[in-house]
PDB file of C-alpha atoms in Angstrom:
ATOM      1  CA  GLY F   1       0.026   0.037   0.047  1.00 88.00           C
ATOM      2  CA  ILE F   2       0.888   3.645   0.194  1.00 92.00           C
ATOM      3  CA  SER F   3       0.762   6.040   3.066  1.00 93.00           C
ATOM      4  CA  GLY F   4       0.738   9.784   3.635  1.00 93.00           C
ATOM      5  CA  MET F   5       1.284  11.802   6.780  1.00 93.00           C
ATOM      6  CA  TYR F   6       0.451  15.350   7.817  1.00 95.00           C
ATOM      7  CA  ILE F   7       2.488  16.645  10.681  1.00 93.00           C
ATOM      8  CA  VAL F   8       0.250  18.730  13.027  1.00 96.00           C
ATOM      9  CA  SER F   9       2.880  19.204  15.747  1.00 95.00           C
ATOM     10  CA  GLU F  10       5.873  17.385  17.262  1.00 91.00           C
ATOM     11  CA  LEU F  11       3.514  15.041  19.211  1.00 95.00           C
ATOM     12  CA  PHE F  12       0.558  14.669  16.831  1.00 97.00           C
ATOM     13  CA  THR F  13       0.286  13.615  13.152  1.00 96.00           C
ATOM     14  CA  LEU F  14      -2.429  12.467  10.926  1.00 97.00           C
ATOM     15  CA  ARG F  15      -1.790   9.388   8.707  1.00 95.00           C
ATOM     16  CA  GLY F  16      -3.774   7.968   5.884  1.00 96.00           C
ATOM     17  CA  ASP F  17      -3.125   4.601   4.138  1.00 95.00           C
ATOM     18  CA  LEU F  18      -4.349   2.976   1.043  1.00 96.00           C
ATOM     19  CA  ASN F  19      -3.778  -0.759   1.328  1.00 94.00           C
ATOM     20  CA  ILE F  20      -4.655  -3.983  -0.434  1.00 94.00           C
ATOM     21  CA  ALA F  21      -5.478  -6.681   2.102  1.00 90.00           C
ATOM     22  CA  LEU F  22      -5.829 -10.422   1.561  1.00 90.00           C
ATOM     23  CA  ARG F  23      -7.851 -11.910   4.466  1.00 86.00           C
ATOM     24  CA  GLN F  24      -8.442 -15.520   5.134  1.00 87.00           C
ATOM     25  CA  GLY F  25     -10.227 -17.209   8.010  1.00 83.00           C
ATOM     26  CA  SER F  26     -11.613 -20.708   8.879  1.00 86.00           C
ATOM     27  CA  GLY F  27     -13.302 -22.503  11.670  1.00 87.00           C
ATOM     28  CA  GLU F  28     -15.148 -25.659  12.551  1.00 90.00           C
ATOM     29  CA  SER F  29     -18.041 -26.583  14.719  1.00 88.00           C
ATOM     30  CA  ASN F  30     -19.835 -29.714  15.853  1.00 90.00           C
ATOM     31  CA  ILE F  31     -23.643 -29.486  16.107  1.00 87.00           C
ATOM     32  CA  SER F  32     -26.574 -31.893  16.819  1.00 88.00           C
ATOM     33  CA  VAL F  33     -29.942 -31.501  15.122  1.00 86.00           C
ATOM     34  CA  LEU F  34     -33.223 -33.167  15.610  1.00 85.00           C
ATOM     35  CA  LEU F  35     -34.946 -34.358  12.474  1.00 81.00           C
ATOM     36  CA  THR F  36     -38.647 -35.224  12.400  1.00 87.00           C
ATOM     37  CA  GLU F  37     -40.123 -37.384   9.644  1.00 83.00           C
ATOM     38  CA  LYS F  38     -43.480 -35.828   8.511  1.00 82.00           C
ATOM     39  CA  GLU F  39     -45.350 -39.073   7.849  1.00 81.00           C
ATOM     40  CA  THR F  40     -44.492 -40.979  11.040  1.00 82.00           C
ATOM     41  CA  ASN F  41     -43.541 -38.166  13.271  1.00 83.00           C
ATOM     42  CA  GLU F  42     -40.458 -40.233  14.176  1.00 86.00           C
ATOM     43  CA  LYS F  43     -37.541 -38.124  15.494  1.00 86.00           C
ATOM     44  CA  ASN F  44     -33.818 -38.827  14.710  1.00 83.00           C
ATOM     45  CA  ARG F  45     -30.867 -37.064  15.992  1.00 85.00           C
ATOM     46  CA  ALA F  46     -28.014 -36.249  13.571  1.00 83.00           C
ATOM     47  CA  ASP F  47     -24.533 -35.143  14.605  1.00 88.00           C
ATOM     48  CA  LEU F  48     -22.915 -32.760  12.139  1.00 89.00           C
ATOM     49  CA  GLU F  49     -19.461 -31.410  11.677  1.00 92.00           C
ATOM     50  CA  VAL F  50     -19.251 -27.969   9.914  1.00 90.00           C
ATOM     51  CA  GLU F  51     -16.072 -26.621   8.482  1.00 92.00           C
ATOM     52  CA  TYR F  52     -16.035 -23.104   7.121  1.00 88.00           C
ATOM     53  CA  SER F  53     -13.425 -20.946   5.272  1.00 90.00           C
ATOM     54  CA  THR F  54     -13.469 -17.525   3.678  1.00 86.00           C
ATOM     55  CA  THR F  55     -11.096 -15.582   1.531  1.00 89.00           C
ATOM     56  CA  GLN F  56     -11.402 -11.835   0.976  1.00 88.00           C
ATOM     57  CA  LEU F  57      -9.492  -9.322  -1.069  1.00 92.00           C
ATOM     58  CA  ASN F  58     -10.237  -5.733   0.244  1.00 92.00           C
ATOM     59  CA  ILE F  59      -8.997  -2.141  -0.292  1.00 96.00           C
ATOM     60  CA  ASP F  60      -8.426  -0.725   3.171  1.00 95.00           C
ATOM     61  CA  LEU F  61      -8.401   3.014   3.938  1.00 97.00           C
ATOM     62  CA  PRO F  62      -7.402   3.751   7.541  1.00 97.00           C
ATOM     63  CA  LEU F  63      -7.298   7.318   8.699  1.00 98.00           C
ATOM     64  CA  LEU F  64      -5.335   7.523  11.971  1.00 97.00           C
ATOM     65  CA  ALA F  65      -4.390  10.130  14.558  1.00 98.00           C
ATOM     66  CA  ARG F  66      -0.880   9.444  15.900  1.00 97.00           C
ATOM     67  CA  TYR F  67       0.510  10.502  19.268  1.00 97.00           C
ATOM     68  CA  SER F  68       4.281  10.232  19.548  1.00 95.00           C
ATOM     69  CA  ALA F  69       5.106   9.447  23.177  1.00 90.00           C
ATOM     70  CA  THR F  70       8.889   9.769  22.520  1.00 92.00           C
ATOM     71  CA  SER F  71      10.932  10.168  19.314  1.00 88.00           C
ATOM     72  CA  GLU F  72      10.741   6.445  18.838  1.00 94.00           C
ATOM     73  CA  PHE F  73       7.449   5.156  20.207  1.00 97.00           C
ATOM     74  CA  TYR F  74       3.884   6.110  19.162  1.00 97.00           C
ATOM     75  CA  ALA F  75       0.254   5.135  19.501  1.00 98.00           C
ATOM     76  CA  GLU F  76      -2.339   5.559  16.729  1.00 97.00           C
ATOM     77  CA  MET F  77      -6.085   5.226  16.472  1.00 98.00           C
ATOM     78  CA  GLY F  78      -8.869   6.008  14.108  1.00 98.00           C
ATOM     79  CA  PRO F  79     -11.435   4.592  11.669  1.00 98.00           C
ATOM     80  CA  MET F  80     -10.915   2.366   8.711  1.00 97.00           C
ATOM     81  CA  PHE F  81     -13.065   2.063   5.723  1.00 96.00           C
ATOM     82  CA  SER F  82     -12.786  -1.268   3.808  1.00 94.00           C
ATOM     83  CA  PHE F  83     -14.123  -2.076   0.376  1.00 93.00           C
ATOM     84  CA  ASN F  84     -14.494  -5.696  -0.653  1.00 90.00           C
ATOM     85  CA  VAL F  85     -13.249  -6.483  -4.167  1.00 92.00           C
ATOM     86  CA  TYR F  86     -13.546 -10.275  -4.037  1.00 91.00           C
ATOM     87  CA  SER F  87     -14.858 -12.841  -1.598  1.00 88.00           C
ATOM     88  CA  LYS F  88     -15.286 -16.608  -1.626  1.00 90.00           C
ATOM     89  CA  SER F  89     -16.768 -18.833   1.118  1.00 86.00           C
ATOM     90  CA  GLU F  90     -16.964 -22.506   1.503  1.00 89.00           C
ATOM     91  CA  SER F  91     -18.898 -24.618   3.903  1.00 89.00           C
ATOM     92  CA  LYS F  92     -18.405 -28.377   4.337  1.00 92.00           C
ATOM     93  CA  ILE F  93     -21.154 -30.226   6.306  1.00 90.00           C
ATOM     94  CA  SER F  94     -20.503 -33.785   7.237  1.00 90.00           C
ATOM     95  CA  ASP F  95     -22.512 -36.417   9.141  1.00 86.00           C
ATOM     96  CA  LEU F  96     -22.088 -40.147   9.738  1.00 83.00           C
ATOM     97  CA  TYR F  97     -22.955 -40.973   6.136  1.00 86.00           C
ATOM     98  CA  GLU F  98     -21.787 -38.248   3.779  1.00 90.00           C
ATOM     99  CA  SER F  99     -20.291 -34.817   3.196  1.00 90.00           C
ATOM    100  CA  GLU F 100     -21.765 -31.906   1.282  1.00 91.00           C
ATOM    101  CA  THR F 101     -19.803 -28.773   0.234  1.00 91.00           C
ATOM    102  CA  PHE F 102     -21.364 -25.377  -0.534  1.00 89.00           C
ATOM    103  CA  GLU F 103     -19.586 -22.455  -2.244  1.00 89.00           C
ATOM    104  CA  ASP F 104     -20.559 -18.858  -2.231  1.00 83.00           C
ATOM    105  CA  LYS F 105     -18.764 -16.129  -4.322  1.00 83.00           C
ATOM    106  CA  GLY F 106     -19.403 -12.486  -3.500  1.00 74.00           C
ATOM    107  CA  GLY F 107     -21.569 -13.224  -0.504  1.00 69.00           C
ATOM    108  CA  LEU F 108     -19.899 -10.702   1.853  1.00 71.00           C
ATOM    109  CA  SER F 109     -20.618  -7.046   2.265  1.00 72.00           C
ATOM    110  CA  ALA F 110     -19.067  -4.620  -0.215  1.00 84.00           C
ATOM    111  CA  PHE F 111     -18.292  -2.109   2.562  1.00 89.00           C
ATOM    112  CA  GLU F 112     -17.006  -2.540   6.081  1.00 90.00           C
ATOM    113  CA  PHE F 113     -16.384   0.032   8.850  1.00 95.00           C
ATOM    114  CA  ASP F 114     -13.777  -0.722  11.519  1.00 95.00           C
ATOM    115  CA  ILE F 115     -11.863   0.968  14.358  1.00 97.00           C
ATOM    116  CA  VAL F 116      -8.017   0.689  14.387  1.00 97.00           C
ATOM    117  CA  MET F 117      -5.744   0.903  17.416  1.00 98.00           C
ATOM    118  CA  GLY F 118      -1.958   0.433  17.152  1.00 97.00           C
ATOM    119  CA  LEU F 119       1.442   0.872  18.782  1.00 97.00           C
ATOM    120  CA  GLY F 120       4.625   1.376  16.803  1.00 97.00           C
ATOM    121  CA  VAL F 121       8.256   2.161  16.727  1.00 97.00           C
ATOM    122  CA  THR F 122       9.983   4.750  14.482  1.00 94.00           C
ATOM    123  CA  LYS F 123      13.632   4.044  13.467  1.00 93.00           C
ATOM    124  CA  ASN F 124      15.950   6.436  11.620  1.00 89.00           C
ATOM    125  CA  ILE F 125      18.326   4.713   9.271  1.00 86.00           C
ATOM    126  CA  SER F 126      20.705   7.197   7.586  1.00 84.00           C
ATOM    127  CA  ARG F 127      18.328   9.701   6.011  1.00 84.00           C
ATOM    128  CA  SER F 128      15.343   7.283   5.899  1.00 87.00           C
ATOM    129  CA  ILE F 129      12.673   6.571   8.406  1.00 90.00           C
ATOM    130  CA  ILE F 130      11.071   3.177   9.028  1.00 94.00           C
ATOM    131  CA  ASP F 131       7.974   2.650  11.051  1.00 94.00           C
ATOM    132  CA  ILE F 132       7.025  -0.757  12.398  1.00 96.00           C
ATOM    133  CA  ASP F 133       3.644  -1.074  14.072  1.00 96.00           C
ATOM    134  CA  LEU F 134       1.220  -3.639  15.378  1.00 97.00           C
ATOM    135  CA  ARG F 135      -2.462  -2.816  14.853  1.00 96.00           C
ATOM    136  CA  PHE F 136      -5.617  -4.302  16.218  1.00 97.00           C
ATOM    137  CA  ILE F 137      -8.772  -3.894  13.966  1.00 95.00           C
ATOM    138  CA  LEU F 138     -12.164  -4.255  15.422  1.00 95.00           C
ATOM    139  CA  GLY F 139     -15.208  -4.425  12.982  1.00 91.00           C
ATOM    140  CA  ILE F 140     -18.109  -2.207  13.651  1.00 91.00           C
ATOM    141  CA  THR F 141     -20.238  -3.482  10.738  1.00 88.00           C
ATOM    142  CA  ARG F 142     -20.918  -7.116  10.071  1.00 82.00           C
ATOM    143  CA  LEU F 143     -19.300  -9.084   7.229  1.00 75.00           C
ATOM    144  CA  SER F 144     -22.585  -9.922   5.551  1.00 72.00           C
ATOM    145  CA  GLU F 145     -26.266  -9.159   5.840  1.00 75.00           C
ATOM    146  CA  GLY F 146     -26.939 -12.157   8.162  1.00 73.00           C
ATOM    147  CA  LYS F 147     -28.196 -11.385  11.641  1.00 77.00           C
ATOM    148  CA  HIS F 148     -25.478 -13.645  13.150  1.00 75.00           C
ATOM    149  CA  SER F 149     -22.681 -12.717  10.782  1.00 75.00           C
ATOM    150  CA  PRO F 150     -19.303 -12.106  12.408  1.00 77.00           C
ATOM    151  CA  ARG F 151     -17.437  -8.808  12.573  1.00 82.00           C
ATOM    152  CA  THR F 152     -13.762  -8.344  11.624  1.00 83.00           C
ATOM    153  CA  TRP F 153     -11.330  -9.128  14.500  1.00 87.00           C
ATOM    154  CA  GLN F 154      -7.762  -9.052  13.221  1.00 89.00           C
ATOM    155  CA  TRP F 155      -4.115  -8.160  14.064  1.00 93.00           C
ATOM    156  CA  GLN F 156      -1.753  -6.514  11.520  1.00 92.00           C
ATOM    157  CA  LEU F 157       1.999  -6.053  11.549  1.00 94.00           C
ATOM    158  CA  ASN F 158       3.042  -3.297   9.207  1.00 93.00           C
ATOM    159  CA  ALA F 159       6.351  -1.896   8.131  1.00 93.00           C
ATOM    160  CA  THR F 160       6.369   1.449   6.391  1.00 92.00           C
ATOM    161  CA  TYR F 161       9.441   3.069   4.613  1.00 91.00           C
ATOM    162  CA  TRP F 162       8.924   6.797   4.428  1.00 89.00           C
ATOM    163  CA  PHE F 163      10.296   8.684   1.427  1.00 82.00           C
ATOM    164  CA  LEU F 164      11.227  12.266   2.525  1.00 70.00           C
TER     165      LEU F 164
END
């Protein structure tokens, strides 16, 4: 990605980034369901294993306020706007007898709003400056329209080389 910074004072700066982010996640769950046959009203229990994975390609635009505690250490915080360019989800449901796989392309929301919090270190190397930061990103909006859809929860490790 690319970054820009506006220096307000020695202690405060405003930073904007434009990043391309590849996100991947997966999980699995075991559930039991009770099935009722209509004609006989007979009930059967089925134990299911559900495996889920998703891949996203997003354009992220964080706008951060930075406070420099010292000349080397800083903290930053602000909103992030994320635009989904590509998404693919896959669910595999298995029971005692068989497995079924379901795929969905483009099923995630096109826009996501998040809050970013981070800590970082600035290092001067000759005439250049390098920032290394660790950010926590917490989603405010859900990843899809579903009532129980998850929100983003991620960690990022970033390195920025500043051209001065």
